[in-house]
Amino acid sequence: DGGITQSPKYLFRKEGQNVTLSCEQNLNHDAMYWYRQDPGQGLRLIYYSQIVNDFQKGDIAEGYSVSREKKESFPLTVTSAQKNPTAFYLCASSRAAEAFFGQGTRLTVV
Amino acid sequence: AQSVTQLDSQVPVFEEAPVELRCNYSSSVSVYLFWYVQYPNQGLQLLLKYLSGSTLVKGINGFEAEFNKSQTSFHLRKPSVHISDTAEYFCAVSEGNAGNMLTFGGGTRLMVKP
């Protein structure tokens, strides 16, 4: 089946550590996105990429980094510079004005 | 820049009653409009979308929405809700000249009571 796969589903991080969230899609979409979701809030855009080897900062990029070396993959690294990383992270891909979402990764700082 | 406002953060409703979830947007260009549903600890699933054409759009699970350009609104409706409709609903907008990037509203939690 075509879709977007995020892994892991749950992730625990110690303070000061970097962690990388995986996002893979087999929909052949050019555009991919990372969103952060906090309780009771909407989705906020972290980074997006509209083509391989190119990506742009979204509204809340500080403390995060991404790469887009392959069309299928758009991993997100949450660095130690991110002050409050505990949140639900959603990856999406899109084509023709419709976005498809993965099942999310819940990151908790312990 | 585009923005989306969902006027109600929570909407409690009894089972089999009608419901309307409100969404207003602001944009200086033509837009595409979407409603997504999110069940706990899951990703977002597309309910319906407006790209062009008829302003009344029908989606999955019996939901529909009407695009009103003069009022810049895209309210979501269902004539009779079920317990299984309990979820978070997000309205989103994509501008025609901004690729496919979506801007989301803050979400509305629909709580269906027996």
Short mmCIF file of C-alpha atoms in Angstrom, two decimals:
data_model
loop_
_atom_site.label_atom_id
_atom_site.label_comp_id
_atom_site.label_asym_id
_atom_site.label_seq_id
_atom_site.Cartn_x
_atom_site.Cartn_y
_atom_site.Cartn_z
CA ASP A 1 0.00 0.00 0.00
CA GLY A 2 1.17 3.53 -0.70
CA GLY A 3 1.56 5.84 2.23
CA ILE A 4 3.75 7.61 4.73
CA THR A 5 5.58 5.77 7.46
CA GLN A 6 6.85 7.49 10.56
CA SER A 7 9.07 5.77 13.08
CA PRO A 8 9.29 5.25 15.91
CA LYS A 9 5.75 5.77 17.20
CA TYR A 10 7.05 6.68 20.67
CA LEU A 11 10.45 8.14 21.47
CA PHE A 12 12.04 9.14 24.74
CA ARG A 13 14.97 11.50 24.90
CA LYS A 14 17.19 12.62 27.70
CA GLU A 15 17.86 16.31 28.02
CA GLY A 16 20.85 17.37 25.96
CA GLN A 17 20.53 14.58 23.41
CA ASN A 18 19.81 14.84 19.72
CA VAL A 19 17.21 12.47 18.30
CA THR A 20 16.16 11.77 14.74
CA LEU A 21 12.58 11.04 13.64
CA SER A 22 12.15 9.04 10.47
CA CYS A 23 9.66 9.78 7.68
CA GLU A 24 9.44 7.69 4.52
CA GLN A 25 6.89 7.91 1.70
CA ASN A 26 6.26 5.73 -1.34
CA LEU A 27 3.70 8.03 -2.95
CA ASN A 28 6.24 9.59 -5.32
CA HIS A 29 5.43 13.04 -3.92
CA ASP A 30 7.86 15.88 -4.40
CA ALA A 31 6.82 17.92 -1.36
CA MET A 32 7.27 16.80 2.25
CA TYR A 33 6.60 18.57 5.55
CA TRP A 34 7.19 18.32 9.27
CA TYR A 35 4.64 19.67 11.72
CA ARG A 36 4.64 19.90 15.48
CA GLN A 37 1.44 19.48 17.48
CA ASP A 38 1.04 20.46 21.12
CA PRO A 39 -2.01 19.65 23.29
CA GLY A 40 -4.94 21.88 22.45
CA GLN A 41 -3.08 23.57 19.63
CA GLY A 42 -3.08 23.26 15.92
CA LEU A 43 -0.23 22.12 13.75
CA ARG A 44 2.79 24.34 13.34
CA LEU A 45 5.16 23.97 10.41
CA ILE A 46 8.77 23.16 11.28
CA TYR A 47 10.41 22.53 7.89
CA TYR A 48 9.30 21.71 4.39
CA SER A 49 10.94 20.47 1.22
CA GLN A 50 9.52 20.81 -2.27
CA ILE A 51 12.31 19.00 -4.06
CA VAL A 52 15.25 16.74 -3.32
CA ASN A 53 18.30 18.49 -1.85
CA ASP A 54 16.30 21.59 -0.98
CA PHE A 55 14.33 22.54 2.11
CA GLN A 56 12.97 25.67 3.78
CA LYS A 57 12.35 26.75 7.36
CA GLY A 58 8.80 26.89 8.57
CA ASP A 59 7.39 28.93 11.43
CA ILE A 60 9.21 27.15 14.28
CA ALA A 61 12.49 25.81 12.82
CA GLU A 62 14.75 26.79 15.73
CA GLY A 63 16.25 23.73 17.39
CA TYR A 64 15.43 21.42 14.49
CA SER A 65 17.28 20.26 11.38
CA VAL A 66 16.32 18.21 8.32
CA SER A 67 17.82 16.65 5.23
CA ARG A 68 16.33 15.60 1.89
CA GLU A 69 18.85 13.39 0.16
CA LYS A 70 16.22 11.11 -1.37
CA LYS A 71 12.74 11.82 -2.64
CA GLU A 72 11.29 9.16 -0.36
CA SER A 73 12.88 10.29 2.90
CA PHE A 74 12.71 13.45 5.03
CA PRO A 75 14.19 12.83 8.49
CA LEU A 76 13.86 15.39 11.27
CA THR A 77 16.50 15.85 13.94
CA VAL A 78 15.48 17.42 17.22
CA THR A 79 18.62 18.96 18.61
CA SER A 80 19.58 19.84 22.17
CA ALA A 81 18.96 23.47 21.24
CA GLN A 82 15.21 22.85 21.14
CA LYS A 83 14.08 24.07 24.55
CA ASN A 84 10.78 22.24 24.77
CA PRO A 85 10.80 19.25 22.44
CA THR A 86 8.04 17.19 24.08
CA ALA A 87 5.29 17.09 21.47
CA PHE A 88 3.58 15.03 18.78
CA TYR A 89 5.37 15.25 15.43
CA LEU A 90 3.61 14.70 12.13
CA CYS A 91 5.17 14.21 8.73
CA ALA A 92 3.23 14.81 5.52
CA SER A 93 3.75 14.66 1.79
CA SER A 94 1.68 16.28 -0.92
CA ARG A 95 0.95 16.64 -4.58
CA ALA A 96 -1.84 18.44 -6.41
CA ALA A 97 -2.93 20.41 -3.36
CA GLU A 98 -3.66 17.38 -1.18
CA ALA A 99 -1.54 16.35 1.80
CA PHE A 100 -1.19 12.87 3.26
CA PHE A 101 -0.05 12.35 6.82
CA GLY A 102 1.88 9.71 8.69
CA GLN A 103 0.70 8.31 12.02
CA GLY A 104 2.98 10.57 14.03
CA THR A 105 5.80 10.22 16.54
CA ARG A 106 5.27 11.18 20.16
CA LEU A 107 8.52 12.52 21.60
CA THR A 108 8.94 12.84 25.35
CA VAL A 109 11.90 14.33 27.16
CA VAL A 110 12.75 12.44 30.34
CA ALA B 1 0.05 35.64 4.53
CA GLN B 2 -2.76 33.17 5.01
CA SER B 3 -4.33 32.34 8.36
CA VAL B 4 -7.11 30.10 9.60
CA THR B 5 -9.38 30.61 12.60
CA GLN B 6 -11.53 27.87 14.06
CA LEU B 7 -13.97 29.71 16.23
CA ASP B 8 -14.76 26.92 18.69
CA SER B 9 -12.10 24.95 20.53
CA GLN B 10 -14.66 22.42 21.79
CA VAL B 11 -18.13 21.49 20.59
CA PRO B 12 -20.21 19.14 22.76
CA VAL B 13 -23.24 17.61 21.08
CA PHE B 14 -25.63 14.74 21.72
CA GLU B 15 -25.66 11.70 19.48
CA GLU B 16 -27.92 12.03 16.41
CA ALA B 17 -27.99 15.83 16.70
CA PRO B 18 -26.70 18.05 13.87
CA VAL B 19 -23.36 19.82 14.21
CA GLU B 20 -21.51 22.69 12.57
CA LEU B 21 -17.80 23.35 13.07
CA ARG B 22 -16.84 26.83 12.03
CA CYS B 23 -13.78 27.88 10.05
CA ASN B 24 -12.78 31.29 8.73
CA TYR B 25 -9.67 32.10 6.73
CA SER B 26 -7.82 35.12 5.48
CA SER B 27 -5.86 35.25 2.28
CA SER B 28 -5.14 37.75 -0.44
CA VAL B 29 -5.23 35.17 -3.23
CA SER B 30 -7.37 32.26 -4.26
CA VAL B 31 -7.23 29.32 -1.89
CA TYR B 32 -7.78 25.64 -1.57
CA LEU B 33 -9.62 24.58 1.60
CA PHE B 34 -9.53 21.35 3.56
CA TRP B 35 -10.99 19.65 6.61
CA TYR B 36 -9.03 16.91 8.35
CA VAL B 37 -10.00 14.64 11.24
CA GLN B 38 -7.61 13.32 13.87
CA TYR B 39 -8.36 10.46 16.25
CA PRO B 40 -6.25 10.16 19.44
CA ASN B 41 -2.56 9.48 18.84
CA GLN B 42 -3.02 9.20 15.10
CA GLY B 43 -2.22 11.24 12.04
CA LEU B 44 -4.66 13.39 10.11
CA GLN B 45 -7.15 11.95 7.66
CA LEU B 46 -8.67 14.05 4.89
CA LEU B 47 -12.45 14.52 5.28
CA LEU B 48 -13.06 16.76 2.28
CA LYS B 49 -11.54 19.48 0.15
CA TYR B 50 -12.55 22.45 -1.95
CA LEU B 51 -10.35 23.19 -4.95
CA SER B 52 -12.82 24.77 -7.39
CA GLY B 53 -16.32 24.35 -8.78
CA SER B 54 -19.36 23.71 -6.62
CA THR B 55 -19.19 25.49 -3.29
CA LEU B 56 -20.90 22.61 -1.48
CA VAL B 57 -18.43 19.82 -0.96
CA LYS B 58 -19.31 16.35 0.29
CA GLY B 59 -16.78 14.22 2.12
CA ILE B 60 -16.43 10.94 3.93
CA ASN B 61 -18.46 9.81 6.95
CA GLY B 62 -21.45 11.97 5.96
CA PHE B 63 -19.70 15.31 6.41
CA GLU B 64 -20.09 18.26 4.07
CA ALA B 65 -18.76 21.82 3.94
CA GLU B 66 -19.71 24.97 2.12
CA PHE B 67 -17.23 27.47 0.73
CA ASN B 68 -18.43 31.06 1.15
CA LYS B 69 -16.04 33.42 -0.57
CA SER B 70 -17.72 36.64 0.55
CA GLN B 71 -17.58 35.57 4.20
CA THR B 72 -14.23 33.77 3.80
CA SER B 73 -15.67 30.76 5.56
CA PHE B 74 -15.62 27.01 5.11
CA HIS B 75 -17.87 25.56 7.80
CA LEU B 76 -18.14 21.80 8.29
CA ARG B 77 -21.54 20.20 8.91
CA LYS B 78 -23.09 16.85 9.61
CA PRO B 79 -26.87 16.37 9.96
CA SER B 80 -26.65 13.55 12.54
CA VAL B 81 -23.52 12.71 14.50
CA HIS B 82 -22.43 9.38 15.95
CA ILE B 83 -20.33 8.57 18.98
CA SER B 84 -17.59 7.50 16.57
CA ASP B 85 -17.35 11.09 15.25
CA THR B 86 -15.71 12.15 18.51
CA ALA B 87 -12.32 13.48 17.39
CA GLU B 88 -10.31 16.62 16.68
CA TYR B 89 -11.14 18.43 13.46
CA PHE B 90 -8.76 20.75 11.65
CA CYS B 91 -9.50 23.27 8.96
CA ALA B 92 -6.61 24.10 6.62
CA VAL B 93 -5.90 26.43 3.73
CA SER B 94 -3.39 26.34 0.91
CA GLU B 95 -2.79 29.37 -1.26
CA GLY B 96 -2.71 28.89 -4.99
CA ASN B 97 0.70 30.51 -5.31
CA ALA B 98 2.38 28.87 -2.31
CA GLY B 99 2.71 25.37 -3.61
CA ASN B 100 0.95 22.85 -1.48
CA MET B 101 1.90 24.22 1.93
CA LEU B 102 -0.98 24.04 4.38
CA THR B 103 -1.77 26.47 7.17
CA PHE B 104 -3.92 24.94 9.90
CA GLY B 105 -6.46 26.31 12.31
CA GLY B 106 -6.18 25.55 16.02
CA GLY B 107 -8.56 22.62 15.84
CA THR B 108 -12.03 21.89 17.21
CA ARG B 109 -12.63 18.98 19.54
CA LEU B 110 -16.00 17.42 18.75
CA MET B 111 -17.38 15.54 21.74
CA VAL B 112 -20.43 13.41 20.98
CA LYS B 113 -22.39 12.38 24.06
CA PRO B 114 -24.86 9.48 24.27
#
